[in-house]
CSV table of C-alpha atoms in Angstrom, one decimal:
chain,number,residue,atom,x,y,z
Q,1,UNK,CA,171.4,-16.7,167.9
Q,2,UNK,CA,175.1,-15.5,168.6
Q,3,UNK,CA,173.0,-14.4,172.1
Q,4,UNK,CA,172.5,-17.8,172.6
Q,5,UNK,CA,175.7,-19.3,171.2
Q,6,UNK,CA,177.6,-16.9,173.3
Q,7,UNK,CA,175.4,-18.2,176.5
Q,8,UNK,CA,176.3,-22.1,175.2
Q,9,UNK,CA,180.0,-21.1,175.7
Q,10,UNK,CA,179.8,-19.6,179.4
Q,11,UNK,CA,178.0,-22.4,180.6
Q,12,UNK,CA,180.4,-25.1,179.1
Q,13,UNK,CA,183.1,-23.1,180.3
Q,14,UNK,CA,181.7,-23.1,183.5
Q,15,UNK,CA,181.2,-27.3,183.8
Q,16,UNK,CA,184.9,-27.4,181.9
Q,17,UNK,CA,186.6,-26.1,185.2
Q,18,UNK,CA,184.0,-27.6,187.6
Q,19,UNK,CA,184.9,-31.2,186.3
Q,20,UNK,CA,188.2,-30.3,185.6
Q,21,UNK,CA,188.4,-29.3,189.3
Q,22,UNK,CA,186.5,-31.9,190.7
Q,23,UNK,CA,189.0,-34.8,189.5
Q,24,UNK,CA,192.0,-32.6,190.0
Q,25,UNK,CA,190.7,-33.2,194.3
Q,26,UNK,CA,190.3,-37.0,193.7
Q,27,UNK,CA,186.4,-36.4,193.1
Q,28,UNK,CA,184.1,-38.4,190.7
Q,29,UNK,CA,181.6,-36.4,189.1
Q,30,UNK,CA,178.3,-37.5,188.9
Q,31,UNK,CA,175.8,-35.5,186.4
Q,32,UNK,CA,171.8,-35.9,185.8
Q,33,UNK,CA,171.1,-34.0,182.4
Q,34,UNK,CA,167.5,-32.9,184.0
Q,35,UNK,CA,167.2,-31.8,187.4
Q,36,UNK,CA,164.3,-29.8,187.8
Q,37,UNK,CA,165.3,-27.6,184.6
Q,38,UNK,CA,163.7,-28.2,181.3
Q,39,UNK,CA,164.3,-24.5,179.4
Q,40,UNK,CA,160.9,-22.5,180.0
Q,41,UNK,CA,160.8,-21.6,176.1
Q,42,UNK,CA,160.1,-25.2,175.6
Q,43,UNK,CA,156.9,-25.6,177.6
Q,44,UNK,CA,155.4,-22.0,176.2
Q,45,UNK,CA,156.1,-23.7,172.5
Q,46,UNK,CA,155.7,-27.1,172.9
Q,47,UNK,CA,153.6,-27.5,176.3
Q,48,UNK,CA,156.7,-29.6,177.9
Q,49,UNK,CA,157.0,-33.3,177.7
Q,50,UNK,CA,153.5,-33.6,176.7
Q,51,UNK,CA,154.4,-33.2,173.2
Q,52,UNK,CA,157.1,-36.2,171.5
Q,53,UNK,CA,159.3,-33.6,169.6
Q,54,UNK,CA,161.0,-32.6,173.3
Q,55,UNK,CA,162.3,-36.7,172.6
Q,56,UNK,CA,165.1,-35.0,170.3
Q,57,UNK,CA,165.8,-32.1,172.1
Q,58,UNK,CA,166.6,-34.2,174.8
Q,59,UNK,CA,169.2,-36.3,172.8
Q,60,UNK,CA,170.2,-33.1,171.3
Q,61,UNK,CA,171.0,-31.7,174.9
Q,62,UNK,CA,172.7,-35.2,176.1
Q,63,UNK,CA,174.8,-35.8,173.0
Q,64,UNK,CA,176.0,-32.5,172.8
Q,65,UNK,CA,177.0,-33.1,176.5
Q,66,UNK,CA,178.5,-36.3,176.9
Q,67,UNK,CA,180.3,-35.6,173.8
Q,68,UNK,CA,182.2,-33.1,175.8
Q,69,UNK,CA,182.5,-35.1,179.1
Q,70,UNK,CA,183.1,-38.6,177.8
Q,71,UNK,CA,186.8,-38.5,179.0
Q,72,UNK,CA,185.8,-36.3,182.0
Q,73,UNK,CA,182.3,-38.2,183.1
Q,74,UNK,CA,181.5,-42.0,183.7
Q,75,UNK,CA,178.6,-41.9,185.7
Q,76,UNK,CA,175.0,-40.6,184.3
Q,77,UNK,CA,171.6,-40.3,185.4
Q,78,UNK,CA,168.7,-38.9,182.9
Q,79,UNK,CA,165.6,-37.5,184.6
Q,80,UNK,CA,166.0,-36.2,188.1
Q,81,UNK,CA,163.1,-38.1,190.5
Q,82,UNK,CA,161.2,-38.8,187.6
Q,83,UNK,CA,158.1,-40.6,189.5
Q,84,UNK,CA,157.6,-38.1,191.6
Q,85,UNK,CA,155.4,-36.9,189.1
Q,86,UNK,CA,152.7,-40.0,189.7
Q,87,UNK,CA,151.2,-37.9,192.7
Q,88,UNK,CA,149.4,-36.3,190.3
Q,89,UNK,CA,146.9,-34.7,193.2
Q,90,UNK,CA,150.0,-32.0,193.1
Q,91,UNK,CA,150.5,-30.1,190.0
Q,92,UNK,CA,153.7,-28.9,190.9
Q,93,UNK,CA,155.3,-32.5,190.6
Q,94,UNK,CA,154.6,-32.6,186.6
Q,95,UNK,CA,155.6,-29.2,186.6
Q,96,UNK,CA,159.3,-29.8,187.6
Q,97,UNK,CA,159.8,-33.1,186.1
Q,98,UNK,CA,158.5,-32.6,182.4
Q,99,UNK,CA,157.3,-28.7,182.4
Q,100,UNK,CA,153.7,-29.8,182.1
Q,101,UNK,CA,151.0,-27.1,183.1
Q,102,UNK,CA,147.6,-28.9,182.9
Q,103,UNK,CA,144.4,-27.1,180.5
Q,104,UNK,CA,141.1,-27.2,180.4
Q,105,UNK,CA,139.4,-30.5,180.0
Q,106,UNK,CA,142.7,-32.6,180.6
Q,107,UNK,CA,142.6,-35.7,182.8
Q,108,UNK,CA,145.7,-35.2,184.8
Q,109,UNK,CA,146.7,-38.7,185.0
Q,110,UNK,CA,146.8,-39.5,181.7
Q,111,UNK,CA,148.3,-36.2,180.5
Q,112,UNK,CA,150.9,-37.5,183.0
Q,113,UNK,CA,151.3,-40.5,182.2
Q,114,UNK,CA,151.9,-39.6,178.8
Q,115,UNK,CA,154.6,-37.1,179.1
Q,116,UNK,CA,156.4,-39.4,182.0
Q,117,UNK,CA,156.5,-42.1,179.2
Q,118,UNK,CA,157.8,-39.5,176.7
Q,119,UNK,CA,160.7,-38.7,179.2
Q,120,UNK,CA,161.4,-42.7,179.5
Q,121,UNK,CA,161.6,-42.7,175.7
Q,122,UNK,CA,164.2,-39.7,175.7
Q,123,UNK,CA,166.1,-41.4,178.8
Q,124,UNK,CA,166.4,-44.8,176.7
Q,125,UNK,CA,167.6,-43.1,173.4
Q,126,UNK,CA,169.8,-41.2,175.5
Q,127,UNK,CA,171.1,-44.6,177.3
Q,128,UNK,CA,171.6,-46.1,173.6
Q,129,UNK,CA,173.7,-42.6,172.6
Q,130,UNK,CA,175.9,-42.4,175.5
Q,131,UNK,CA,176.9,-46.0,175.1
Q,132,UNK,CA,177.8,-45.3,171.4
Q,133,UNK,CA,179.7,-42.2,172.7
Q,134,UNK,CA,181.6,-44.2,175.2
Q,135,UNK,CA,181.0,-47.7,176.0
Q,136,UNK,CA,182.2,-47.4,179.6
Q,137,UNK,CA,179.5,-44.7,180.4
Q,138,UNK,CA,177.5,-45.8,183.5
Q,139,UNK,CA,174.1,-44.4,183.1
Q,140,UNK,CA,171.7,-44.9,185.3
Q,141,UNK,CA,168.0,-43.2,186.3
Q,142,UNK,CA,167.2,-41.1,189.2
Q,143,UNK,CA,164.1,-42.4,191.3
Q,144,UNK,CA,162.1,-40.7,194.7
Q,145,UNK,CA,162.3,-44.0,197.1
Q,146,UNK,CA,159.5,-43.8,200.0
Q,147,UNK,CA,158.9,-47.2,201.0
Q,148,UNK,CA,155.6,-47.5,202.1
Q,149,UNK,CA,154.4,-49.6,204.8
Q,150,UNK,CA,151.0,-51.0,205.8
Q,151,UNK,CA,149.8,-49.1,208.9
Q,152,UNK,CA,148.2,-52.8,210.1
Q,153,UNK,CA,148.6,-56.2,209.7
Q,154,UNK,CA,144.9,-56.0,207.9
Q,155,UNK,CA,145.4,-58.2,204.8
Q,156,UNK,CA,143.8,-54.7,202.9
Q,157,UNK,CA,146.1,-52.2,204.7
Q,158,UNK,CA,149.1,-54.5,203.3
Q,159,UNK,CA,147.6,-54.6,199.4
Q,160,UNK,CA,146.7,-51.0,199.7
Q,161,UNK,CA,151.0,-50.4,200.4
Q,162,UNK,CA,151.6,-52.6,197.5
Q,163,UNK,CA,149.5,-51.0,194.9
Q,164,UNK,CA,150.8,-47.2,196.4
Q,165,UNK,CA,153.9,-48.9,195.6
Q,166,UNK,CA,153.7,-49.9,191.9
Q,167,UNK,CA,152.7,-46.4,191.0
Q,168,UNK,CA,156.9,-45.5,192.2
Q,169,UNK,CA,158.2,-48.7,190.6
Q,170,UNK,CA,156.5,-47.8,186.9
Q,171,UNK,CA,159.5,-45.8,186.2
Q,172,UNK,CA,161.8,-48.0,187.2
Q,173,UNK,CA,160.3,-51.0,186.1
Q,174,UNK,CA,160.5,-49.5,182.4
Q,175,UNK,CA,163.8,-48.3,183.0
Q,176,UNK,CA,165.0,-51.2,184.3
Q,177,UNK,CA,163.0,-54.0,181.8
Q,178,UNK,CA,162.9,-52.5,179.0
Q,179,UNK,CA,158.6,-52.6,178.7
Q,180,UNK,CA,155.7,-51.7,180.3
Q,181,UNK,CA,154.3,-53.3,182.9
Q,182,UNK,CA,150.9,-55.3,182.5
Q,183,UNK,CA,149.5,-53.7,185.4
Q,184,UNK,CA,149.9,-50.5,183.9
Q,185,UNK,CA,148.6,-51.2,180.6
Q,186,UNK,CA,145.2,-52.7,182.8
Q,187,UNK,CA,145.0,-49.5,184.4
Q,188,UNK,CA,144.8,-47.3,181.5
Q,189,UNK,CA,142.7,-50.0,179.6
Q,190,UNK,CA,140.2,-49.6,182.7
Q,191,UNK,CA,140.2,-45.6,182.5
Q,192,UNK,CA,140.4,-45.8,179.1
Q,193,UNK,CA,143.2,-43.8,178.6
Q,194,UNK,CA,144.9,-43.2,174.8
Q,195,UNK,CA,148.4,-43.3,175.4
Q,196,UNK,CA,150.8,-43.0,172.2
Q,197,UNK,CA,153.6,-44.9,171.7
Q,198,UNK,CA,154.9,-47.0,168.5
Q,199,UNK,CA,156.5,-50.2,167.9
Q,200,UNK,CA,159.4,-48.4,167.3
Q,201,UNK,CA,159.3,-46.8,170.7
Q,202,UNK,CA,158.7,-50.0,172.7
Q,203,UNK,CA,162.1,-51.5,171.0
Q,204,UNK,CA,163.7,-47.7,172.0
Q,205,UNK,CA,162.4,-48.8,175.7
Q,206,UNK,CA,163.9,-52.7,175.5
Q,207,UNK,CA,167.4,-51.5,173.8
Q,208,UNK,CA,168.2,-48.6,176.2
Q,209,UNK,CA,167.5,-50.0,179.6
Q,210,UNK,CA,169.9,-48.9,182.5
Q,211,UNK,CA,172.8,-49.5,184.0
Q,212,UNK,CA,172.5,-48.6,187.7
Q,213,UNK,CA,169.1,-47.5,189.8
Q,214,UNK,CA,170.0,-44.1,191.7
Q,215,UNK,CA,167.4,-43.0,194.2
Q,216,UNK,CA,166.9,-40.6,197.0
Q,217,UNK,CA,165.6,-41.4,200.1
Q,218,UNK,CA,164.7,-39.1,202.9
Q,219,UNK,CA,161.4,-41.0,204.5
Q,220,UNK,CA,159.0,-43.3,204.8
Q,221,UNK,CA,155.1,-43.4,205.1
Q,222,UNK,CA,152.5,-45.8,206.1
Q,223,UNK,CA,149.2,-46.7,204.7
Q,224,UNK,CA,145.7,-47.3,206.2
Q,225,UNK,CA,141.9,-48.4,205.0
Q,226,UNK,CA,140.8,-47.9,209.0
Q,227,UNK,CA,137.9,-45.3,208.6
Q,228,UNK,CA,138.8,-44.2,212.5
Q,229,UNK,CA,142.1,-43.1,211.0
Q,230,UNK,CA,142.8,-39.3,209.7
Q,231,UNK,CA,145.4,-39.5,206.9
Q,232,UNK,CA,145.8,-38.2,202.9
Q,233,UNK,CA,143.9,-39.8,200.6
Q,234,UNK,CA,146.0,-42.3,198.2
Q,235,UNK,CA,144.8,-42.0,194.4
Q,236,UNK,CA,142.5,-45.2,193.0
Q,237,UNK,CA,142.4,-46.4,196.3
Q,238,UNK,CA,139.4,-44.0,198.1
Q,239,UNK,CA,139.3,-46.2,201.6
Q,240,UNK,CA,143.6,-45.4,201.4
Q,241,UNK,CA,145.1,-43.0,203.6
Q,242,UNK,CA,148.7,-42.0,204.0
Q,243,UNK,CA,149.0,-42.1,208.0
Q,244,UNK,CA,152.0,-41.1,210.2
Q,245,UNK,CA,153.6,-44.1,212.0
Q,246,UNK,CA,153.5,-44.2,215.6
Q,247,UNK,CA,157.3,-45.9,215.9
Q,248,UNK,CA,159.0,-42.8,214.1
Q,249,UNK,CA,159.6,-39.3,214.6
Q,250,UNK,CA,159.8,-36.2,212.6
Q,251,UNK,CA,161.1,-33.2,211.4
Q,252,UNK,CA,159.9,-29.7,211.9
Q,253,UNK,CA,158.1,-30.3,208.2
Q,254,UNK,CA,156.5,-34.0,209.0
Q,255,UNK,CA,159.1,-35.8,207.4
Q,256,UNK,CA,159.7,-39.1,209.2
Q,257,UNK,CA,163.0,-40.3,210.1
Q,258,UNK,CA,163.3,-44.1,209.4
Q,259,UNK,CA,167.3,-45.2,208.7
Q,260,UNK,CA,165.7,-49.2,208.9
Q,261,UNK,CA,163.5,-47.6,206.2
Q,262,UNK,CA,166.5,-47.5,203.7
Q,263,UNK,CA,167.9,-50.7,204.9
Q,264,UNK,CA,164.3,-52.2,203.8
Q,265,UNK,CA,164.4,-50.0,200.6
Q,266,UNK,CA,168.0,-51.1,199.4
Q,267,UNK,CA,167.0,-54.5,199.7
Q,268,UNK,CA,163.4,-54.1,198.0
Q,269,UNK,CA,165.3,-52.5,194.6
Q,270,UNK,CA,167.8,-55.3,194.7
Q,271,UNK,CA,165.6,-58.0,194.9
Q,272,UNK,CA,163.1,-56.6,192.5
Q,273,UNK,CA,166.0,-55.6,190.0
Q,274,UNK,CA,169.3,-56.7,190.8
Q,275,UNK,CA,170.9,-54.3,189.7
Q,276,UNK,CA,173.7,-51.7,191.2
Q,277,UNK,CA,172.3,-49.1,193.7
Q,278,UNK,CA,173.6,-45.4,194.0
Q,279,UNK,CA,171.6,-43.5,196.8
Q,280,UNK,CA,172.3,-39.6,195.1
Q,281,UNK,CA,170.2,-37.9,198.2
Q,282,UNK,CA,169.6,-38.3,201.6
Q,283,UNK,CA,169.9,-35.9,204.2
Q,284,UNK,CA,167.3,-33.9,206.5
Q,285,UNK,CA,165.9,-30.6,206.5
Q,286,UNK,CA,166.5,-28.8,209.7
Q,287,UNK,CA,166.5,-25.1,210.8
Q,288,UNK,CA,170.0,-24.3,211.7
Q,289,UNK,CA,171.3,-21.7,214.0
Q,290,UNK,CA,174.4,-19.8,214.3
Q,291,UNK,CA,176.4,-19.7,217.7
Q,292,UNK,CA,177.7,-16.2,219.2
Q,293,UNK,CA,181.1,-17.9,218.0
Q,294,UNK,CA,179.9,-18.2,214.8
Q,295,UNK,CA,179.3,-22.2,214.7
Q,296,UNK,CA,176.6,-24.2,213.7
Q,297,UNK,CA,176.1,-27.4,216.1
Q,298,UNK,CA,174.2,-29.4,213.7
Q,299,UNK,CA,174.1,-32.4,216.2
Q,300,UNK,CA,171.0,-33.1,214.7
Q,301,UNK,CA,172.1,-33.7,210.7
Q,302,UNK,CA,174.6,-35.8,211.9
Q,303,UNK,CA,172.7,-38.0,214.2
Q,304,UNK,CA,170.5,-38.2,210.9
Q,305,UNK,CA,173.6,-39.1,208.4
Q,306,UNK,CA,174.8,-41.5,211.1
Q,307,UNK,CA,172.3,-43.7,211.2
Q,308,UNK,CA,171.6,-44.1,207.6
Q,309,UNK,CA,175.0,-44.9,206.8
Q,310,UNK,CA,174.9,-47.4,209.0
Q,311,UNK,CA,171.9,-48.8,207.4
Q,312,UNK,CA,173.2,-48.5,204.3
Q,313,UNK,CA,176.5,-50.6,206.0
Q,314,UNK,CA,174.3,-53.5,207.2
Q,315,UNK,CA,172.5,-53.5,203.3
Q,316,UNK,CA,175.7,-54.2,202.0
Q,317,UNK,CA,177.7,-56.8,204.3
Q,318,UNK,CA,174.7,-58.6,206.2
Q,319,UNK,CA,172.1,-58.4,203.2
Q,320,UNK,CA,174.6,-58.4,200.2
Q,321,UNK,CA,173.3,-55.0,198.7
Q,322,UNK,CA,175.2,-54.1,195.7
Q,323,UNK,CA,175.7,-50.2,196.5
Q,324,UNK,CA,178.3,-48.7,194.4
Q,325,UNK,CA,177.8,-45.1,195.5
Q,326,UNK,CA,176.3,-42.3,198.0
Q,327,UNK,CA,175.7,-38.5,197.7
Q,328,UNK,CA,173.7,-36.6,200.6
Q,329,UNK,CA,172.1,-33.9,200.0
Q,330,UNK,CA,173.2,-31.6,200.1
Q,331,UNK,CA,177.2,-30.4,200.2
Q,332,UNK,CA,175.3,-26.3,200.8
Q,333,UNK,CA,172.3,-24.8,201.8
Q,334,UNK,CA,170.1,-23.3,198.8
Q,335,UNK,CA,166.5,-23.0,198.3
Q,336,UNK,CA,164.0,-26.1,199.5
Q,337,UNK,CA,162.1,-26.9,195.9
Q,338,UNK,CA,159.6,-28.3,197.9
Q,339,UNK,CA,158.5,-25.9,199.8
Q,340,UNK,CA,160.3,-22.7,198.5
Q,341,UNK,CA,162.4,-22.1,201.8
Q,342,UNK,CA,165.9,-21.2,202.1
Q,343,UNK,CA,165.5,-22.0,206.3
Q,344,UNK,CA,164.7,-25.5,205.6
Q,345,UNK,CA,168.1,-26.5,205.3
Q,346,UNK,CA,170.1,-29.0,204.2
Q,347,UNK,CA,174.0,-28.7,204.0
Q,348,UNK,CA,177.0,-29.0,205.6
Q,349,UNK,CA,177.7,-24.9,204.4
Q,350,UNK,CA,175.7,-22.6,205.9
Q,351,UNK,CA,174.6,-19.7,203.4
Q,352,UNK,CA,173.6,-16.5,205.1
Q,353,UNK,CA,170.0,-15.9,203.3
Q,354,UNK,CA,166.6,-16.2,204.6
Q,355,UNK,CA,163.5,-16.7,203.3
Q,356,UNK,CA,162.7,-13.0,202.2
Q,357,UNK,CA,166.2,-12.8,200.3
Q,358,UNK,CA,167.9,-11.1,203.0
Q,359,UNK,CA,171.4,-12.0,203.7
Q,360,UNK,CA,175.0,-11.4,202.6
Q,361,UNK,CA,175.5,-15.1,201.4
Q,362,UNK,CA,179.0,-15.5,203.4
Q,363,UNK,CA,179.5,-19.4,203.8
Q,364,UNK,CA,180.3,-21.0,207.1
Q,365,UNK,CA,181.0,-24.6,207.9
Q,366,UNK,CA,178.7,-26.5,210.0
Q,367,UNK,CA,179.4,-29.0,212.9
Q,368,UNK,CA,179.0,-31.8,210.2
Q,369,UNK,CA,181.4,-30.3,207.3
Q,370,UNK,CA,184.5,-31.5,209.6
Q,371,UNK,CA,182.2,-34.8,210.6
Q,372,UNK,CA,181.6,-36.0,206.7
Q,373,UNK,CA,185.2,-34.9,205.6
Q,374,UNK,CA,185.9,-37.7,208.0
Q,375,UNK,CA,183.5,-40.0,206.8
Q,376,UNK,CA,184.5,-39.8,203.5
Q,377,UNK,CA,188.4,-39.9,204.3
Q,378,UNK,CA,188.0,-43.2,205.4
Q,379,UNK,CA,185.3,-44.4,203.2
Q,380,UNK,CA,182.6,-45.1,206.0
Q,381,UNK,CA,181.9,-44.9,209.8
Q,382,UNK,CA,184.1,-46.9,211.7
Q,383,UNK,CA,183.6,-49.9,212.6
């Protein structure tokens, strides 16, 4: 225990002088309590957020937390791209948002299902806490946005992208309501799933709804029932197949670039919810190179940032988006979680490592360090 206690300390310390640095350079921190992190001891006792008692230890974590930071933080998010985990074809999703490992004679979905609702539980006790903490908090969730679009104008290719659809908005929708959705509750009625939650939960759920919907967005995807077409199969729907679209290009890893994509997606959240947007990520994986003069000509990431920011500008003053805040991602280069790469790269700092480990990790500033500062300096692209 004094192990641990003695840990506590360094850490805090740590965040003390981050903040306390941060706001000393004009910055506004921004913190999500679980990124990807949930403490390994608690999935080998508990099994993760499968099991309700990680609830409190959650509200444990956050009040001890905000407690420290209320006169240092304002703005919150809870669970880090906490639908991602509705993919449920890819076990590493509920692995990094609730530290779930599936057994033996689960049924994925509903195992997931369950612990995704556990995490909405903790979020909204957490939302109620932080309030009582400080009233001015700003807390908000943390949702994976990929806008999906129907591959055809076929009246099945277009329900098909809806219902792909609801599966990323049950998060939000319970964030942002306060209550499960009905076509949630008729899809576990039709698997017969058993779900637990109490009466006292559901009020937890209605009383500790959010403030602001962050998101990231790095793509978008299209959606097909045309046999001819070659594509991923989509869960529930077996004729659905994620299909690349013809009008976009790529990335070296697939990912589709699509800056009218987050126009569209800005304006699907605040229509759906109008509430106050905050895109926390965006930004594109590249492999970067370094010069004989030691620079990185990252034309590419900045083209990228460009564009969406631009978007992002017509959102708010042609489509009266109500955006209150933007983070790419990311400020350095470190480790893709996706796919385990440190060459898939997405800062503005270049970090001398490669993919074996190899590397002195000196720090060098890319083409679009010096192109951001500007951006930010003057609060947007000009005009």
């Amino acid at each position: 225990m004094e192990t641990t206690n003695h840990l506590t300390k360094l850490i805090l310390k740590f965040y003390d002088e981050l903040f306390d640095e941060l706001l000393k350079n004009d910055l506004e921190p921004v913190i999500t309590l679980s990124h990807f992190e949930i403490p390994y001891a608690l999935y080998k006792k508990y099994g993760g957020f499968r099991n309700k008692q990680l609830i409190d230890y959650f509200v444990r974590f956050a009040e001890t937390v905000m407690h420290r930071y209320k006169n240092k933080v304002k703005y919150w998010m809870t669970f880090n791209e906490i639908n991602n985990q509705m993919d449920t074809f890819d076990d590493l999703l509920v692995w990094t948002n609730s530290a779930v490992i599936f057994e033996e004679g689960d049924n994925k979905e509903e195992v997931t299902i369950q612990a995704g609702l556990n995490e909405l539980i903790a979020s909204a006790k957490v939302v109620k806490l932080g309030k009582e903490i400080n009233p001015n908090f700003q807390i908000g969730c943390m949702m994976a946005m990929v806008p999906v679009y129907p591959y055809t104008s076929h009246p099945k290719d277009s329900l098909a992208a809806k219902k792909v659809m609801e599966r990323r908005f049950f998060f939000s929708d319970i964030h942002v309501r306060g209550e499960i959705p009905n076509y949630a509750l008729s899809l576990w009625e039709k698997k017969n799933f058993s779900i637990s939650y109490t009466k006292e939960e559901l009020e937890v759920l209605k009383e500790g709804t959010v403030d602001y919907i962050g998101f990231s967005y790095y793509m978008s995807v299209a959606v097909t029932t045309l046999d001819e077409v070659e594509g991923e199969s989509v869960r529930d729907f077996p004729k659905a197949k994620i299909v690349k679209n013809p009008y976009l290009r790529a990335n070296d890893w697939g990912w589709q670039i699509d800056p009218d994509g987050l126009r569209y997606t800005l304006n699907m959240l605040h229509q759906r919810y109008n509430k106050p947007l905050f895109i926390v990520e965006n930004g594109m994986g590249a492999y970067d190179e370094i010069e004989d003069d030691g620079s990185i000509q990252d034309d590419y990431r900045i083209e990228y940032l460009e564009e969406h920011i631009k978007a992002m500008q017509e959102a708010i003053n042609s489509d009266g988006v109500d955006l209150i805040g933007y983070t790419p991602w990311g400020v350095i280069d470190i480790v893709s979680f996706g796919t385990g790469e440190m060459e898939k790269r997405y800062g503005f700092i270049y970090v001398d490592k490669d993919n074996q480990g190899n590397g002195t990790l000196e720090r060098y500033k890319k083409k679009s360090f010096r192109w951001y500062q500007n951006v930010i300096a003057q609060n947007g692209l000009n005009e």
